[in-house]
PDB file of C-alpha atoms in Angstrom:
ATOM      1  CA  MET A   1       3.586  29.551  22.107  1.00 85.00           C
ATOM      2  CA  ALA A   2       4.953  28.301  18.652  1.00 90.00           C
ATOM      3  CA  VAL A   3       8.347  27.251  20.354  1.00 93.00           C
ATOM      4  CA  LEU A   4       6.513  25.362  22.960  1.00 94.00           C
ATOM      5  CA  ARG A   5       4.141  23.476  20.340  1.00 94.00           C
ATOM      6  CA  THR A   6       7.376  22.658  18.747  1.00 95.00           C
ATOM      7  CA  ILE A   7       9.426  21.082  21.660  1.00 95.00           C
ATOM      8  CA  LEU A   8       6.017  19.056  22.205  1.00 95.00           C
ATOM      9  CA  PHE A   9       5.912  17.929  18.958  1.00 96.00           C
ATOM     10  CA  MET A  10       9.613  17.058  19.093  1.00 96.00           C
ATOM     11  CA  LEU A  11       9.091  14.953  22.139  1.00 97.00           C
ATOM     12  CA  ILE A  12       6.346  13.104  20.925  1.00 97.00           C
ATOM     13  CA  PHE A  13       6.791  12.403  17.430  1.00 97.00           C
ATOM     14  CA  TYR A  14      10.294  11.501  17.149  1.00 95.00           C
ATOM     15  CA  PRO A  15      10.624   8.967  19.688  1.00 97.00           C
ATOM     16  CA  ALA A  16       7.264   7.500  18.017  1.00 96.00           C
ATOM     17  CA  SER A  17       9.078   7.473  14.687  1.00 94.00           C
ATOM     18  CA  ALA A  18      12.089   5.759  16.210  1.00 93.00           C
ATOM     19  CA  PHE A  19       9.657   3.003  17.731  1.00 94.00           C
ATOM     20  CA  ILE A  20       8.001   2.729  14.142  1.00 93.00           C
ATOM     21  CA  VAL A  21      11.527   2.073  12.491  1.00 91.00           C
ATOM     22  CA  LEU A  22      12.801  -0.315  14.898  1.00 91.00           C
ATOM     23  CA  MET A  23       9.611  -2.419  14.826  1.00 93.00           C
ATOM     24  CA  SER A  24       9.706  -2.179  10.916  1.00 92.00           C
ATOM     25  CA  PRO A  25      11.450  -5.435  10.325  1.00 90.00           C
ATOM     26  CA  ILE A  26       8.858  -7.053  11.390  1.00 92.00           C
ATOM     27  CA  ALA A  27       6.505  -5.720   9.102  1.00 92.00           C
ATOM     28  CA  SER A  28       8.944  -6.120   6.190  1.00 90.00           C
ATOM     29  CA  ALA A  29       9.279  -9.751   6.954  1.00 91.00           C
ATOM     30  CA  LEU A  30       5.777 -10.152   6.243  1.00 92.00           C
ATOM     31  CA  GLY A  31       5.957  -8.539   2.863  1.00 92.00           C
ATOM     32  CA  ARG A  32       4.951  -5.264   1.167  1.00 92.00           C
ATOM     33  CA  PRO A  33       1.375  -5.219   1.959  1.00 94.00           C
ATOM     34  CA  ALA A  34       2.462  -5.523   5.803  1.00 95.00           C
ATOM     35  CA  GLN A  35       4.820  -2.699   5.325  1.00 94.00           C
ATOM     36  CA  ILE A  36       2.627  -0.408   3.717  1.00 95.00           C
ATOM     37  CA  ARG A  37       0.124  -0.897   6.321  1.00 96.00           C
ATOM     38  CA  TRP A  38       2.777  -0.144   9.002  1.00 96.00           C
ATOM     39  CA  THR A  39       4.276   2.954   7.227  1.00 95.00           C
ATOM     40  CA  TYR A  40       0.699   4.460   7.382  1.00 96.00           C
ATOM     41  CA  VAL A  41       0.452   4.015  10.887  1.00 97.00           C
ATOM     42  CA  TRP A  42       3.499   6.519  10.863  1.00 96.00           C
ATOM     43  CA  ILE A  43       1.582   8.412   8.750  1.00 97.00           C
ATOM     44  CA  HIS A  44      -1.107   9.007  10.873  1.00 97.00           C
ATOM     45  CA  ILE A  45       0.871   9.531  13.785  1.00 97.00           C
ATOM     46  CA  HIS A  46       2.578  12.369  11.784  1.00 97.00           C
ATOM     47  CA  ASN A  47      -0.993  13.922  10.630  1.00 97.00           C
ATOM     48  CA  TRP A  48      -2.203  13.663  14.383  1.00 98.00           C
ATOM     49  CA  ALA A  49       0.784  15.339  15.858  1.00 97.00           C
ATOM     50  CA  THR A  50       1.161  18.064  13.399  1.00 97.00           C
ATOM     51  CA  ARG A  51      -2.896  18.970  13.621  1.00 97.00           C
ATOM     52  CA  VAL A  52      -2.991  18.600  17.256  1.00 97.00           C
ATOM     53  CA  LEU A  53       0.269  19.491  18.787  1.00 96.00           C
ATOM     54  CA  LEU A  54       1.372  21.968  16.142  1.00 97.00           C
ATOM     55  CA  GLY A  55      -2.066  23.182  14.877  1.00 97.00           C
ATOM     56  CA  ILE A  56      -1.177  22.721  11.314  1.00 97.00           C
ATOM     57  CA  ARG A  57      -4.048  21.569   9.028  1.00 97.00           C
ATOM     58  CA  TYR A  58      -4.189  20.902   5.237  1.00 97.00           C
ATOM     59  CA  ARG A  59      -6.312  21.071   2.213  1.00 97.00           C
ATOM     60  CA  VAL A  60      -5.660  19.800  -1.136  1.00 97.00           C
ATOM     61  CA  GLU A  61      -7.073  21.858  -4.061  1.00 97.00           C
ATOM     62  CA  GLY A  62      -7.716  19.624  -7.358  1.00 95.00           C
ATOM     63  CA  GLN A  63      -6.977  15.964  -7.349  1.00 94.00           C
ATOM     64  CA  VAL A  64      -4.201  13.559  -8.553  1.00 94.00           C
ATOM     65  CA  PRO A  65      -5.292  10.871 -11.057  1.00 94.00           C
ATOM     66  CA  PRO A  66      -5.459   7.514  -9.903  1.00 90.00           C
ATOM     67  CA  GLY A  67      -2.884   4.986 -11.079  1.00 90.00           C
ATOM     68  CA  PRO A  68       0.893   5.340 -12.095  1.00 94.00           C
ATOM     69  CA  VAL A  69       1.920   8.761 -12.631  1.00 96.00           C
ATOM     70  CA  LEU A  70       4.930  11.050 -11.746  1.00 95.00           C
ATOM     71  CA  VAL A  71       3.813  13.299  -8.926  1.00 97.00           C
ATOM     72  CA  ALA A  72       6.466  16.114  -8.809  1.00 96.00           C
ATOM     73  CA  MET A  73       5.914  17.987  -5.639  1.00 97.00           C
ATOM     74  CA  LYS A  74       7.426  21.419  -4.455  1.00 96.00           C
ATOM     75  CA  HIS A  75       9.516  20.721  -1.325  1.00 95.00           C
ATOM     76  CA  GLU A  76       9.516  23.617   1.277  1.00 95.00           C
ATOM     77  CA  ALA A  77       9.550  21.430   4.524  1.00 95.00           C
ATOM     78  CA  MET A  78       9.519  18.188   6.125  1.00 93.00           C
ATOM     79  CA  TYR A  79       5.873  18.400   6.573  1.00 96.00           C
ATOM     80  CA  GLU A  80       4.936  17.291   2.834  1.00 96.00           C
ATOM     81  CA  THR A  81       7.277  14.484   2.787  1.00 94.00           C
ATOM     82  CA  LEU A  82       4.907  12.698   4.994  1.00 96.00           C
ATOM     83  CA  GLN A  83       1.489  14.459   4.447  1.00 96.00           C
ATOM     84  CA  ALA A  84       1.031  13.720   0.819  1.00 96.00           C
ATOM     85  CA  PHE A  85       0.675  10.145   1.649  1.00 96.00           C
ATOM     86  CA  LEU A  86      -2.688  10.823   2.964  1.00 96.00           C
ATOM     87  CA  PHE A  87      -3.961  12.224  -0.388  1.00 96.00           C
ATOM     88  CA  LEU A  88      -1.895   9.961  -2.706  1.00 96.00           C
ATOM     89  CA  ASP A  89      -2.611   5.948  -2.923  1.00 94.00           C
ATOM     90  CA  ARG A  90       0.477   4.268  -1.816  1.00 95.00           C
ATOM     91  CA  PRO A  91       2.913   6.662  -3.424  1.00 95.00           C
ATOM     92  CA  CYS A  92       6.610   5.343  -3.931  1.00 94.00           C
ATOM     93  CA  PRO A  93       8.930   8.019  -3.224  1.00 93.00           C
ATOM     94  CA  VAL A  94      12.392   8.647  -5.056  1.00 90.00           C
ATOM     95  CA  PHE A  95      15.431   8.346  -2.796  1.00 83.00           C
ATOM     96  CA  LYS A  96      19.105   8.727  -3.474  1.00 77.00           C
ATOM     97  CA  ARG A  97      21.077   5.708  -2.725  1.00 75.00           C
ATOM     98  CA  GLU A  98      22.904   7.316   0.376  1.00 74.00           C
ATOM     99  CA  LEU A  99      19.415   7.425   2.360  1.00 71.00           C
ATOM    100  CA  THR A 100      19.051   3.410   1.546  1.00 69.00           C
ATOM    101  CA  ARG A 101      22.258   2.687   3.256  1.00 74.00           C
ATOM    102  CA  ILE A 102      20.897   3.927   6.758  1.00 76.00           C
ATOM    103  CA  PRO A 103      20.470   0.586   8.810  1.00 75.00           C
ATOM    104  CA  LEU A 104      16.745  -0.598   9.264  1.00 76.00           C
ATOM    105  CA  TRP A 105      15.569   2.339   7.288  1.00 78.00           C
ATOM    106  CA  GLY A 106      17.183   1.262   4.091  1.00 79.00           C
ATOM    107  CA  ARG A 107      15.493  -2.129   4.276  1.00 82.00           C
ATOM    108  CA  VAL A 108      11.945  -0.581   5.149  1.00 86.00           C
ATOM    109  CA  THR A 109      12.456   1.704   1.886  1.00 87.00           C
ATOM    110  CA  ARG A 110      12.741  -1.319  -0.319  1.00 86.00           C
ATOM    111  CA  VAL A 111      10.312  -3.352   0.881  1.00 91.00           C
ATOM    112  CA  TYR A 112       7.573  -0.654   0.885  1.00 93.00           C
ATOM    113  CA  GLY A 113       8.299   0.209  -2.313  1.00 90.00           C
ATOM    114  CA  SER A 114      10.765   2.996  -3.476  1.00 89.00           C
ATOM    115  CA  VAL A 115      12.796   4.141  -6.619  1.00 87.00           C
ATOM    116  CA  VAL A 116      16.543   4.530  -5.887  1.00 82.00           C
ATOM    117  CA  VAL A 117      18.671   6.715  -7.832  1.00 77.00           C
ATOM    118  CA  ASP A 118      22.306   6.187  -8.009  1.00 70.00           C
ATOM    119  CA  ARG A 119      23.861   8.805 -10.034  1.00 64.00           C
ATOM    120  CA  ASP A 120      27.419   7.000  -9.835  1.00 62.00           C
ATOM    121  CA  GLY A 121      26.105   3.515 -10.545  1.00 59.00           C
ATOM    122  CA  GLY A 122      26.481   3.378 -14.383  1.00 61.00           C
ATOM    123  CA  ALA A 123      24.351   1.453 -16.707  1.00 65.00           C
ATOM    124  CA  ARG A 124      23.774  -1.355 -14.011  1.00 68.00           C
ATOM    125  CA  ALA A 125      22.286   0.871 -11.657  1.00 67.00           C
ATOM    126  CA  LEU A 126      20.170   2.425 -14.400  1.00 72.00           C
ATOM    127  CA  ARG A 127      18.738  -0.947 -15.119  1.00 76.00           C
ATOM    128  CA  THR A 128      17.983  -1.627 -11.573  1.00 76.00           C
ATOM    129  CA  LEU A 129      16.177   1.680 -11.332  1.00 78.00           C
ATOM    130  CA  LEU A 130      13.981   0.940 -14.449  1.00 84.00           C
ATOM    131  CA  ALA A 131      13.238  -2.738 -13.303  1.00 83.00           C
ATOM    132  CA  GLU A 132      12.072  -1.469  -9.485  1.00 84.00           C
ATOM    133  CA  ALA A 133      10.121   1.588 -11.088  1.00 87.00           C
ATOM    134  CA  ARG A 134       8.276  -0.930 -13.503  1.00 88.00           C
ATOM    135  CA  THR A 135       7.409  -3.395 -10.999  1.00 89.00           C
ATOM    136  CA  LEU A 136       5.842  -0.641  -8.684  1.00 91.00           C
ATOM    137  CA  ILE A 137       3.977   0.862 -11.871  1.00 92.00           C
ATOM    138  CA  ALA A 138       2.423  -2.481 -12.362  1.00 92.00           C
ATOM    139  CA  GLU A 139       1.003  -2.161  -9.128  1.00 93.00           C
ATOM    140  CA  GLY A 140      -0.856   0.976  -9.903  1.00 93.00           C
ATOM    141  CA  ARG A 141       1.221   3.119  -7.724  1.00 95.00           C
ATOM    142  CA  PRO A 142       2.160   6.768  -8.298  1.00 95.00           C
ATOM    143  CA  ILE A 143       5.842   7.893  -8.035  1.00 94.00           C
ATOM    144  CA  LEU A 144       6.492  10.611  -5.892  1.00 95.00           C
ATOM    145  CA  ILE A 145       9.645  12.946  -6.351  1.00 93.00           C
ATOM    146  CA  PHE A 146      10.776  16.431  -5.282  1.00 93.00           C
ATOM    147  CA  PRO A 147      11.953  17.625  -8.161  1.00 93.00           C
ATOM    148  CA  GLU A 148      13.939  20.530  -6.663  1.00 92.00           C
ATOM    149  CA  GLY A 149      16.197  17.922  -4.735  1.00 86.00           C
ATOM    150  CA  THR A 150      16.206  19.666  -1.687  1.00 88.00           C
ATOM    151  CA  ARG A 151      13.927  21.996   0.677  1.00 91.00           C
ATOM    152  CA  VAL A 152      13.473  25.381  -0.539  1.00 92.00           C
ATOM    153  CA  PRO A 153      12.518  28.208   1.430  1.00 91.00           C
ATOM    154  CA  HIS A 154       9.186  29.667   0.566  1.00 92.00           C
ATOM    155  CA  GLY A 155       8.910  32.122  -2.298  1.00 88.00           C
ATOM    156  CA  ARG A 156      12.021  30.787  -4.010  1.00 90.00           C
ATOM    157  CA  ARG A 157      12.156  29.014  -7.438  1.00 91.00           C
ATOM    158  CA  PRO A 158      15.232  27.232  -8.170  1.00 91.00           C
ATOM    159  CA  PRO A 159      15.411  25.147 -11.425  1.00 91.00           C
ATOM    160  CA  VAL A 160      14.640  21.494 -11.236  1.00 91.00           C
ATOM    161  CA  LYS A 161      17.275  19.079 -10.785  1.00 89.00           C
ATOM    162  CA  PRO A 162      17.878  16.682 -13.987  1.00 85.00           C
ATOM    163  CA  GLY A 163      16.471  13.367 -12.180  1.00 83.00           C
ATOM    164  CA  ILE A 164      12.896  14.619 -13.192  1.00 89.00           C
ATOM    165  CA  SER A 165      13.566  14.850 -16.688  1.00 89.00           C
ATOM    166  CA  GLY A 166      15.339  11.399 -16.713  1.00 86.00           C
ATOM    167  CA  LEU A 167      12.319   9.628 -15.029  1.00 88.00           C
ATOM    168  CA  TYR A 168       9.905  11.294 -17.393  1.00 92.00           C
ATOM    169  CA  ARG A 169      11.743  10.373 -20.444  1.00 90.00           C
ATOM    170  CA  MET A 170      12.494   6.600 -19.239  1.00 88.00           C
ATOM    171  CA  LEU A 171       9.310   5.739 -17.857  1.00 90.00           C
ATOM    172  CA  GLY A 172       6.851   7.603 -20.197  1.00 92.00           C
ATOM    173  CA  LEU A 173       4.268   8.770 -17.494  1.00 94.00           C
ATOM    174  CA  PRO A 174       2.709  11.729 -17.131  1.00 96.00           C
ATOM    175  CA  VAL A 175       3.636  14.402 -14.574  1.00 97.00           C
ATOM    176  CA  VAL A 176       1.298  15.750 -12.109  1.00 97.00           C
ATOM    177  CA  PRO A 177       2.816  18.884 -10.628  1.00 97.00           C
ATOM    178  CA  VAL A 178       1.963  19.599  -7.032  1.00 98.00           C
ATOM    179  CA  ALA A 179       2.369  23.309  -5.449  1.00 97.00           C
ATOM    180  CA  VAL A 180       2.614  23.400  -1.673  1.00 97.00           C
ATOM    181  CA  ASP A 181       3.387  26.482   0.761  1.00 96.00           C
ATOM    182  CA  SER A 182       4.216  24.608   4.050  1.00 96.00           C
ATOM    183  CA  GLY A 183       7.269  26.932   4.301  1.00 94.00           C
ATOM    184  CA  ARG A 184       5.342  29.925   5.583  1.00 94.00           C
ATOM    185  CA  LEU A 185       4.568  27.704   8.581  1.00 95.00           C
ATOM    186  CA  TRP A 186       7.835  25.338   9.114  1.00 93.00           C
ATOM    187  CA  PRO A 187      10.692  27.341   7.943  1.00 90.00           C
ATOM    188  CA  ARG A 188      13.794  25.336   6.996  1.00 84.00           C
ATOM    189  CA  ASP A 189      15.924  27.999   8.895  1.00 83.00           C
ATOM    190  CA  ARG A 190      14.028  28.216  12.162  1.00 88.00           C
ATOM    191  CA  PHE A 191      13.199  26.291  14.856  1.00 90.00           C
ATOM    192  CA  ALA A 192       9.833  27.165  15.609  1.00 91.00           C
ATOM    193  CA  ARG A 193       6.849  25.684  13.614  1.00 94.00           C
ATOM    194  CA  HIS A 194       3.597  27.667  13.276  1.00 95.00           C
ATOM    195  CA  ALA A 195       0.005  26.872  13.165  1.00 96.00           C
ATOM    196  CA  GLY A 196      -1.934  27.786   9.866  1.00 96.00           C
ATOM    197  CA  LEU A 197      -3.060  25.920   7.068  1.00 97.00           C
ATOM    198  CA  VAL A 198      -0.870  24.370   4.425  1.00 97.00           C
ATOM    199  CA  THR A 199      -2.311  24.184   0.759  1.00 97.00           C
ATOM    200  CA  PHE A 200      -1.433  21.578  -1.660  1.00 97.00           C
ATOM    201  CA  ARG A 201      -2.702  22.650  -5.227  1.00 97.00           C
ATOM    202  CA  VAL A 202      -2.634  19.775  -7.890  1.00 97.00           C
ATOM    203  CA  GLY A 203      -1.675  21.261 -11.081  1.00 96.00           C
ATOM    204  CA  GLU A 204      -2.706  20.305 -14.745  1.00 96.00           C
ATOM    205  CA  THR A 205      -1.151  17.083 -15.904  1.00 97.00           C
ATOM    206  CA  ILE A 206       1.792  17.209 -18.407  1.00 97.00           C
ATOM    207  CA  PRO A 207       1.469  14.664 -20.914  1.00 96.00           C
ATOM    208  CA  PRO A 208       4.333  12.452 -21.849  1.00 95.00           C
ATOM    209  CA  GLY A 209       6.702  12.833 -24.564  1.00 94.00           C
ATOM    210  CA  LEU A 210       7.118  16.714 -24.465  1.00 96.00           C
ATOM    211  CA  PRO A 211      10.704  18.062 -25.235  1.00 95.00           C
ATOM    212  CA  ARG A 212      12.611  18.357 -22.014  1.00 94.00           C
ATOM    213  CA  GLU A 213      12.436  22.408 -22.174  1.00 94.00           C
ATOM    214  CA  GLU A 214       8.879  22.613 -22.461  1.00 96.00           C
ATOM    215  CA  MET A 215       7.943  19.927 -19.742  1.00 96.00           C
ATOM    216  CA  GLU A 216      10.330  21.567 -17.214  1.00 95.00           C
ATOM    217  CA  ALA A 217       8.761  25.253 -17.821  1.00 95.00           C
ATOM    218  CA  ARG A 218       5.171  23.637 -17.376  1.00 96.00           C
ATOM    219  CA  LEU A 219       6.418  21.993 -14.267  1.00 96.00           C
ATOM    220  CA  VAL A 220       8.449  24.868 -12.898  1.00 96.00           C
ATOM    221  CA  ALA A 221       5.572  27.606 -12.995  1.00 95.00           C
ATOM    222  CA  ALA A 222       3.060  24.648 -11.701  1.00 96.00           C
ATOM    223  CA  ILE A 223       4.618  23.780  -8.433  1.00 96.00           C
ATOM    224  CA  ASN A 224       5.393  27.392  -7.797  1.00 96.00           C
ATOM    225  CA  ALA A 225       2.064  28.328  -7.980  1.00 95.00           C
ATOM    226  CA  LEU A 226       1.512  29.208  -4.340  1.00 93.00           C
ATOM    227  CA  ASN A 227       4.715  31.224  -4.315  1.00 87.00           C
ATOM    228  CA  PRO A 228       4.804  34.987  -4.614  1.00 75.00           C
ATOM    229  CA  SER A 229       5.135  36.185  -8.006  1.00 63.00           C
ATOM    230  CA  PRO A 230       8.917  37.026  -9.088  1.00 55.00           C
ATOM    231  CA  GLY A 231       9.773  40.296  -7.876  1.00 48.00           C
ATOM    232  CA  ALA A 232       6.727  41.141  -5.625  1.00 44.00           C
ATOM    233  CA  GLY A 233       9.119  42.099  -2.669  1.00 41.00           C
ATOM    234  CA  VAL A 234       8.140  38.982  -0.475  1.00 38.00           C
ATOM    235  CA  SER A 235      11.155  37.784   1.663  1.00 36.00           C
ATOM    236  CA  ALA A 236      11.762  34.165   1.417  1.00 34.00           C
ATOM    237  CA  GLY A 237      11.361  31.546   4.313  1.00 31.00           C
TER     238      GLY A 237
END
């Protein structure tokens, strides 16, 4: 049943996503508010498809503070990359430069509002990043980053990438850690998605200005709050 549900999800959601992207230049031409509204059409399609077709529901424990904060979220599946938009206020995701070079998609992300990280761009790229981020912060929007850098099987606790510490230092924003256990139902190394409940757990806000080691230690502990304890004998994925 899980395999059939997954196939049906793919047959409906991915063509719908292609349509959203193809029509996005029209929204982009109308400006950021229109692009944000059009993006949320996609978000609600995803929510419907995962809930009705896959049988995946979600709950949020705790609340993300309003206004500009740096939301650092555990990353176990594609699920949270879209579902998080439902309980965050127009979040601005952090993207690698390579993703913004995808035709159409790159233009959409810039108009919607995103922070682009170019590790090889030098001082000029850093100035651009800061300018873009401060513009979005001035709009009262949170910055969304997945500090592990890639999807991690459920139960794994890798160190966070340096990017989160750099943004934390340069932007001077508090960090709101969010744990998620989506990998139990949506494992990265398997085809089938399984029905069930995904939990997002909002951790204690980490204030700005802490030493890097302290911030990262608190962050890693908080985003792994829904993972089995190390040595518990639970296999990942």
